[in-house]
Tab-separated table of C-alpha atoms in Angstrom:
chain	number	residue	atom	x	y	z
A	133	UNK	CA	64.522	194.965	143.553
A	134	UNK	CA	65.667	197.189	140.724
A	135	UNK	CA	62.956	198.259	138.287
A	136	UNK	CA	63.323	199.491	134.810
A	137	UNK	CA	61.739	202.528	133.445
A	138	UNK	CA	58.517	200.566	132.638
A	139	UNK	CA	58.332	199.108	136.134
A	140	UNK	CA	59.635	195.619	135.146
A	141	UNK	CA	62.108	193.723	137.404
A	142	UNK	CA	65.825	193.851	136.573
A	143	UNK	CA	66.408	190.280	135.002
A	144	UNK	CA	70.231	190.465	134.622
A	145	UNK	CA	70.583	190.782	138.363
A	146	UNK	CA	68.317	187.764	138.820
A	147	UNK	CA	70.466	185.791	136.373
A	148	UNK	CA	73.643	186.693	138.203
A	149	UNK	CA	72.162	185.510	141.450
A	150	UNK	CA	71.116	182.243	139.948
A	151	UNK	CA	74.560	181.818	138.393
A	152	UNK	CA	76.209	182.581	141.720
A	153	UNK	CA	73.875	180.149	143.472
A	154	UNK	CA	74.716	177.471	140.871
A	155	UNK	CA	78.473	177.959	141.355
A	156	UNK	CA	78.104	177.857	145.108
A	157	UNK	CA	76.023	174.723	144.947
A	158	UNK	CA	78.529	173.149	142.553
A	159	UNK	CA	81.426	174.021	144.828
A	160	UNK	CA	79.628	172.500	147.776
A	161	UNK	CA	78.835	169.333	145.831
A	162	UNK	CA	82.459	169.046	144.612
A	163	UNK	CA	83.742	169.522	148.107
A	164	UNK	CA	81.340	166.919	149.497
A	165	UNK	CA	82.160	164.534	146.659
A	166	UNK	CA	85.910	164.822	147.135
A	167	UNK	CA	85.996	164.737	150.888
A	168	UNK	CA	83.039	162.522	151.840
A	169	UNK	CA	81.085	159.592	150.418
A	170	UNK	CA	77.694	161.108	151.013
A	171	UNK	CA	77.081	161.741	147.296
A	172	UNK	CA	78.425	158.335	146.103
A	173	UNK	CA	74.951	156.684	145.759
A	174	UNK	CA	73.737	159.664	143.751
A	175	UNK	CA	76.825	159.572	141.517
A	176	UNK	CA	76.400	155.867	140.944
A	177	UNK	CA	72.744	156.289	140.095
A	178	UNK	CA	73.445	159.119	137.661
A	179	UNK	CA	76.267	157.121	136.061
A	180	UNK	CA	74.172	153.993	135.717
A	181	UNK	CA	70.812	155.420	134.686
A	182	UNK	CA	71.799	158.610	132.867
A	183	UNK	CA	75.398	158.630	131.675
A	184	UNK	CA	75.638	155.043	130.429
A	185	UNK	CA	72.365	155.062	128.389
A	186	UNK	CA	73.227	158.432	126.830
A	187	UNK	CA	76.771	157.278	126.074
A	188	UNK	CA	75.542	154.035	124.509
A	189	UNK	CA	73.033	155.880	122.336
A	190	UNK	CA	75.676	158.362	121.177
A	191	UNK	CA	78.344	155.779	120.433
A	192	UNK	CA	76.008	153.172	118.937
A	193	UNK	CA	76.252	154.457	115.315
A	194	UNK	CA	80.022	154.779	115.634
A	195	UNK	CA	80.394	151.255	116.981
A	196	UNK	CA	78.115	149.831	114.292
A	197	UNK	CA	80.072	151.653	111.578
A	198	UNK	CA	83.419	150.463	112.943
A	199	UNK	CA	82.069	146.910	113.297
A	200	UNK	CA	80.822	146.946	109.697
A	201	UNK	CA	84.150	148.217	108.402
A	202	UNK	CA	86.034	145.590	110.438
A	203	UNK	CA	83.677	142.854	109.226
A	204	UNK	CA	84.223	143.885	105.610
A	205	UNK	CA	87.996	143.932	106.109
A	206	UNK	CA	87.963	140.557	107.848
A	207	UNK	CA	85.762	139.097	105.117
A	208	UNK	CA	88.214	140.303	102.486
A	209	UNK	CA	91.176	138.947	104.447
A	210	UNK	CA	89.350	135.671	105.081
A	211	UNK	CA	88.521	135.274	101.407
A	212	UNK	CA	92.128	136.025	100.424
A	213	UNK	CA	93.384	133.588	103.075
A	214	UNK	CA	90.949	130.934	101.853
A	215	UNK	CA	92.148	131.409	98.289
A	216	UNK	CA	95.767	131.150	99.427
A	217	UNK	CA	95.052	128.000	101.459
A	218	UNK	CA	93.246	126.407	98.520
A	219	UNK	CA	96.250	127.137	96.276
A	220	UNK	CA	98.622	125.702	98.898
A	221	UNK	CA	96.365	122.664	99.279
A	222	UNK	CA	96.440	122.006	95.527
A	223	UNK	CA	100.225	122.423	95.498
A	224	UNK	CA	100.664	120.057	98.456
A	225	UNK	CA	98.312	117.543	96.841
A	226	UNK	CA	100.341	117.652	93.627
A	227	UNK	CA	103.597	117.343	95.597
A	228	UNK	CA	102.177	114.387	97.525
A	229	UNK	CA	101.247	112.637	94.308
A	230	UNK	CA	104.688	113.412	92.865
A	231	UNK	CA	106.317	112.122	96.060
A	232	UNK	CA	104.349	108.891	95.825
A	233	UNK	CA	105.345	108.526	92.187
A	234	UNK	CA	109.011	109.151	93.005
A	235	UNK	CA	108.929	106.681	95.892
A	236	UNK	CA	107.392	104.012	93.660
A	237	UNK	CA	109.943	104.757	90.949
A	238	UNK	CA	112.751	104.621	93.532
A	239	UNK	CA	111.549	101.209	94.715
A	240	UNK	CA	111.396	99.914	91.130
A	241	UNK	CA	114.889	101.230	90.359
A	242	UNK	CA	116.277	99.721	93.572
A	243	UNK	CA	114.748	96.360	92.709
A	244	UNK	CA	116.131	96.754	89.194
A	245	UNK	CA	119.656	97.420	90.460
A	246	UNK	CA	119.422	94.589	92.991
A	247	UNK	CA	118.574	92.172	90.178
A	248	UNK	CA	122.053	92.455	88.615
A	249	UNK	CA	124.011	89.305	89.440
A	250	UNK	CA	127.476	90.678	88.678
A	251	UNK	CA	128.010	94.143	90.133
A	252	UNK	CA	131.102	94.566	87.956
A	253	UNK	CA	128.964	94.645	84.804
A	254	UNK	CA	128.185	98.234	83.747
A	255	UNK	CA	124.460	98.840	83.562
A	256	UNK	CA	122.149	101.636	82.491
A	257	UNK	CA	118.484	102.225	83.213
A	258	UNK	CA	116.044	102.951	80.392
A	259	UNK	CA	112.376	103.866	80.437
A	260	UNK	CA	109.732	102.286	78.272
A	261	UNK	CA	108.513	104.607	75.499
A	262	UNK	CA	106.424	102.437	73.206
A	263	UNK	CA	105.302	98.881	72.602
A	264	UNK	CA	104.521	96.963	69.430
A	265	UNK	CA	102.803	93.699	70.328
A	266	UNK	CA	100.928	91.851	67.602
A	267	UNK	CA	101.211	88.235	68.753
A	268	UNK	CA	104.123	87.307	66.491
A	269	UNK	CA	106.398	90.305	66.878
A	270	UNK	CA	106.754	91.619	70.409
A	271	UNK	CA	108.914	94.744	70.433
A	272	UNK	CA	109.302	97.527	72.993
A	273	UNK	CA	111.007	100.882	72.476
A	274	UNK	CA	113.260	102.206	75.250
A	275	UNK	CA	114.693	105.647	76.002
A	276	UNK	CA	118.360	104.784	75.390
A	277	UNK	CA	120.153	104.714	72.046
A	278	UNK	CA	123.542	104.720	70.422
A	279	UNK	CA	124.346	108.089	72.019
A	280	UNK	CA	124.130	106.272	75.381
A	281	UNK	CA	126.306	103.354	74.250
A	282	UNK	CA	123.475	100.933	73.459
A	283	UNK	CA	124.344	98.302	70.854
A	284	UNK	CA	122.607	95.473	69.019
A	285	UNK	CA	122.252	92.162	70.916
A	286	UNK	CA	122.626	93.908	74.281
A	287	UNK	CA	120.764	91.974	76.985
A	288	UNK	CA	117.862	93.596	78.795
A	289	UNK	CA	116.421	92.564	82.176
A	290	UNK	CA	113.843	93.727	84.694
A	291	UNK	CA	113.818	93.159	88.484
A	292	UNK	CA	112.472	89.614	88.010
A	293	UNK	CA	114.257	88.139	85.023
A	294	UNK	CA	115.350	88.293	81.429
A	295	UNK	CA	113.329	90.622	79.183
A	296	UNK	CA	114.981	90.347	75.756
A	297	UNK	CA	117.737	91.771	73.595
A	298	UNK	CA	118.299	94.961	71.626
A	299	UNK	CA	117.642	94.419	67.922
A	300	UNK	CA	117.627	97.966	66.543
A	301	UNK	CA	119.431	101.103	67.710
A	302	UNK	CA	118.754	104.785	66.993
A	303	UNK	CA	120.596	107.825	68.388
A	304	UNK	CA	118.292	108.273	71.381
A	305	UNK	CA	116.109	105.154	71.279
A	306	UNK	CA	116.418	101.436	70.804
A	307	UNK	CA	114.059	98.576	70.080
A	308	UNK	CA	114.109	95.476	72.222
A	309	UNK	CA	112.788	92.094	71.077
A	310	UNK	CA	111.095	90.373	74.011
A	311	UNK	CA	111.860	86.755	74.803
A	312	UNK	CA	108.199	85.989	74.000
A	313	UNK	CA	108.670	87.155	70.398
A	314	UNK	CA	108.226	84.226	68.019
A	315	UNK	CA	111.716	84.842	66.602
A	316	UNK	CA	113.437	84.775	70.007
A	317	UNK	CA	115.726	81.908	71.076
A	318	UNK	CA	117.209	81.876	74.595
A	319	UNK	CA	119.664	79.136	75.654
A	320	UNK	CA	118.691	77.999	79.149
A	321	UNK	CA	119.121	75.177	81.615
A	322	UNK	CA	116.695	73.634	84.063
A	323	UNK	CA	117.686	74.902	87.508
A	324	UNK	CA	116.833	71.604	89.212
A	325	UNK	CA	118.530	69.188	86.778
A	326	UNK	CA	121.018	71.427	84.932
A	327	UNK	CA	119.682	70.052	81.629
A	328	UNK	CA	120.349	72.467	78.770
A	329	UNK	CA	117.674	73.447	76.265
A	330	UNK	CA	116.336	76.465	74.356
A	331	UNK	CA	113.290	78.600	75.179
A	332	UNK	CA	111.445	79.802	72.091
A	333	UNK	CA	108.910	82.590	71.790
A	334	UNK	CA	105.361	81.408	71.170
A	335	UNK	CA	102.867	82.366	68.519
A	336	UNK	CA	100.600	84.106	71.058
A	337	UNK	CA	101.288	87.174	73.132
A	338	UNK	CA	103.461	86.528	76.192
A	339	UNK	CA	103.767	82.785	75.512
A	340	UNK	CA	107.007	80.769	75.657
A	341	UNK	CA	107.570	77.235	74.442
A	342	UNK	CA	110.128	74.522	75.030
A	343	UNK	CA	110.064	72.417	71.846
A	344	UNK	CA	113.282	70.429	72.302
A	345	UNK	CA	112.426	68.421	75.413
A	346	UNK	CA	111.963	64.740	74.636
A	347	UNK	CA	109.397	62.565	76.376
A	348	UNK	CA	112.045	61.053	78.638
A	349	UNK	CA	113.380	64.378	79.903
A	350	UNK	CA	113.206	65.113	83.620
A	351	UNK	CA	111.157	68.273	83.873
A	352	UNK	CA	108.272	69.117	86.180
A	353	UNK	CA	105.772	71.806	86.885
A	354	UNK	CA	107.270	74.835	88.708
A	355	UNK	CA	110.770	74.115	87.394
A	356	UNK	CA	112.635	77.348	86.673
A	357	UNK	CA	114.662	77.840	83.515
A	358	UNK	CA	117.837	79.917	83.850
A	359	UNK	CA	119.819	81.570	81.077
A	360	UNK	CA	122.918	79.462	80.357
A	361	UNK	CA	125.025	82.160	78.720
A	362	UNK	CA	125.600	80.005	75.634
A	363	UNK	CA	125.656	81.991	72.412
A	364	UNK	CA	127.181	85.045	74.084
A	365	UNK	CA	124.074	87.243	73.926
A	366	UNK	CA	122.347	86.632	77.238
A	367	UNK	CA	124.455	86.441	80.411
A	368	UNK	CA	124.318	83.318	82.543
A	369	UNK	CA	122.212	83.055	85.665
A	370	UNK	CA	119.093	85.146	84.968
A	371	UNK	CA	115.615	83.567	85.379
A	372	UNK	CA	113.845	83.220	82.041
A	373	UNK	CA	110.679	81.146	82.502
A	374	UNK	CA	108.757	78.899	84.868
A	375	UNK	CA	107.079	75.626	83.869
A	376	UNK	CA	103.321	75.826	84.399
A	377	UNK	CA	102.234	72.565	82.733
A	378	UNK	CA	103.843	69.389	81.313
A	379	UNK	CA	101.899	67.118	78.940
A	380	UNK	CA	103.571	63.787	78.135
A	381	UNK	CA	102.174	61.835	75.201
A	382	UNK	CA	103.990	58.506	74.603
A	383	UNK	CA	102.936	58.605	70.980
A	384	UNK	CA	105.000	61.769	70.420
A	385	UNK	CA	108.753	62.241	70.647
A	386	UNK	CA	108.603	65.623	72.391
A	387	UNK	CA	106.581	66.885	75.308
A	388	UNK	CA	104.097	69.723	75.247
A	389	UNK	CA	105.423	72.105	77.916
A	390	UNK	CA	103.752	75.369	78.820
A	391	UNK	CA	105.919	78.162	80.209
A	392	UNK	CA	105.356	81.628	81.584
A	393	UNK	CA	108.000	84.367	81.547
A	394	UNK	CA	109.499	85.271	84.903
A	395	UNK	CA	109.951	88.914	83.859
A	396	UNK	CA	106.854	91.121	83.999
A	397	UNK	CA	106.765	91.665	80.259
A	398	UNK	CA	103.282	93.186	80.198
A	399	UNK	CA	103.784	95.688	83.036
A	400	UNK	CA	107.403	96.844	82.947
A	401	UNK	CA	108.073	100.598	83.013
A	402	UNK	CA	111.868	100.583	83.352
A	403	UNK	CA	114.452	98.074	82.187
A	404	UNK	CA	118.141	97.552	82.800
A	405	UNK	CA	120.674	97.233	79.987
A	406	UNK	CA	123.563	94.910	80.785
A	407	UNK	CA	126.699	96.210	79.111
A	408	UNK	CA	128.985	93.242	78.470
A	409	UNK	CA	131.082	94.981	75.791
A	410	UNK	CA	133.848	95.812	78.259
A	411	UNK	CA	133.757	92.294	79.623
A	412	UNK	CA	134.175	90.792	76.161
A	413	UNK	CA	137.001	93.241	75.405
A	414	UNK	CA	138.728	92.218	78.621
A	415	UNK	CA	138.302	88.539	77.736
A	416	UNK	CA	139.907	89.133	74.332
A	417	UNK	CA	142.932	90.759	75.970
A	418	UNK	CA	143.498	87.941	78.465
A	419	UNK	CA	146.376	85.510	77.611
A	420	UNK	CA	145.161	82.119	76.432
A	421	UNK	CA	147.855	80.160	78.324
A	422	UNK	CA	151.448	80.176	79.581
A	423	UNK	CA	154.136	81.669	77.282
A	424	UNK	CA	155.764	79.398	74.708
A	425	UNK	CA	159.079	77.954	76.045
A	426	UNK	CA	162.219	79.149	74.244
A	427	UNK	CA	164.798	76.495	73.196
A	428	UNK	CA	168.504	77.319	73.324
A	429	UNK	CA	169.746	75.446	70.214
A	430	UNK	CA	173.433	75.736	71.102
A	431	UNK	CA	173.113	74.263	74.578
A	432	UNK	CA	170.001	72.132	73.906
A	433	UNK	CA	168.504	73.614	77.082
A	434	UNK	CA	164.830	74.559	77.345
A	435	UNK	CA	164.152	77.822	79.176
A	436	UNK	CA	160.964	79.636	80.010
A	437	UNK	CA	160.116	83.063	81.330
């Protein structure tokens, strides 16, 4: 043993020996570990009871921090996604309602177009804009006017029957007098008997009367009255009213007959304008008969083209 000047042992040499012993021991352990399985239980025990607990303790704050950051990011994304889904849900709900409205409107328009008896008659659809019902005057305002070719006395129908006639026209609107207006007169015939008569608007809202039927007339409950086309305003063949009650009093000359309109006058949203102007123009241009025969005076012979 080397001593210093004070008689103390030489510590650097002791450290070198320990270091050399440590390297030798390490080399032996590495060699045994790589070539044999003698140290495997010790390695497993150190890994399980030393390395894993130390590693978990060291990485615990890092994992908690990363988890918190990820949770905050996911919460923000989830909130943004929720907001987006709520907006899409409101949009889809509005589109669904609009789709239902369009489907209902499409069904009404299809029924309206199917109600036209003569497909050659030009028609136009108008929406209801306003009503003026006071019991005596029953007027509706529609969304078609003179700019759309609407004219006074033009017939108006709905999918079920005759509605009325145009009485006033503006550039983009028109007023229609309903058949239940007290001033309305509609020439009709009884569908079952073909008897002609006139349906008159009543004094109450939505009421029709039949004042010209004598006591001896053949008319019953549930008879349907059809427009006859007489007068040139309303076309022939459209349902006007249905008989709901017949009161015969022998002491009176005329019967008390209660009618109800076939058209849904109180619930219509769209109407159809029947344009008969072209039809009348065509009728006026048709020849009224065969050409007049020409007489050859010289020969006394009658010739025709």
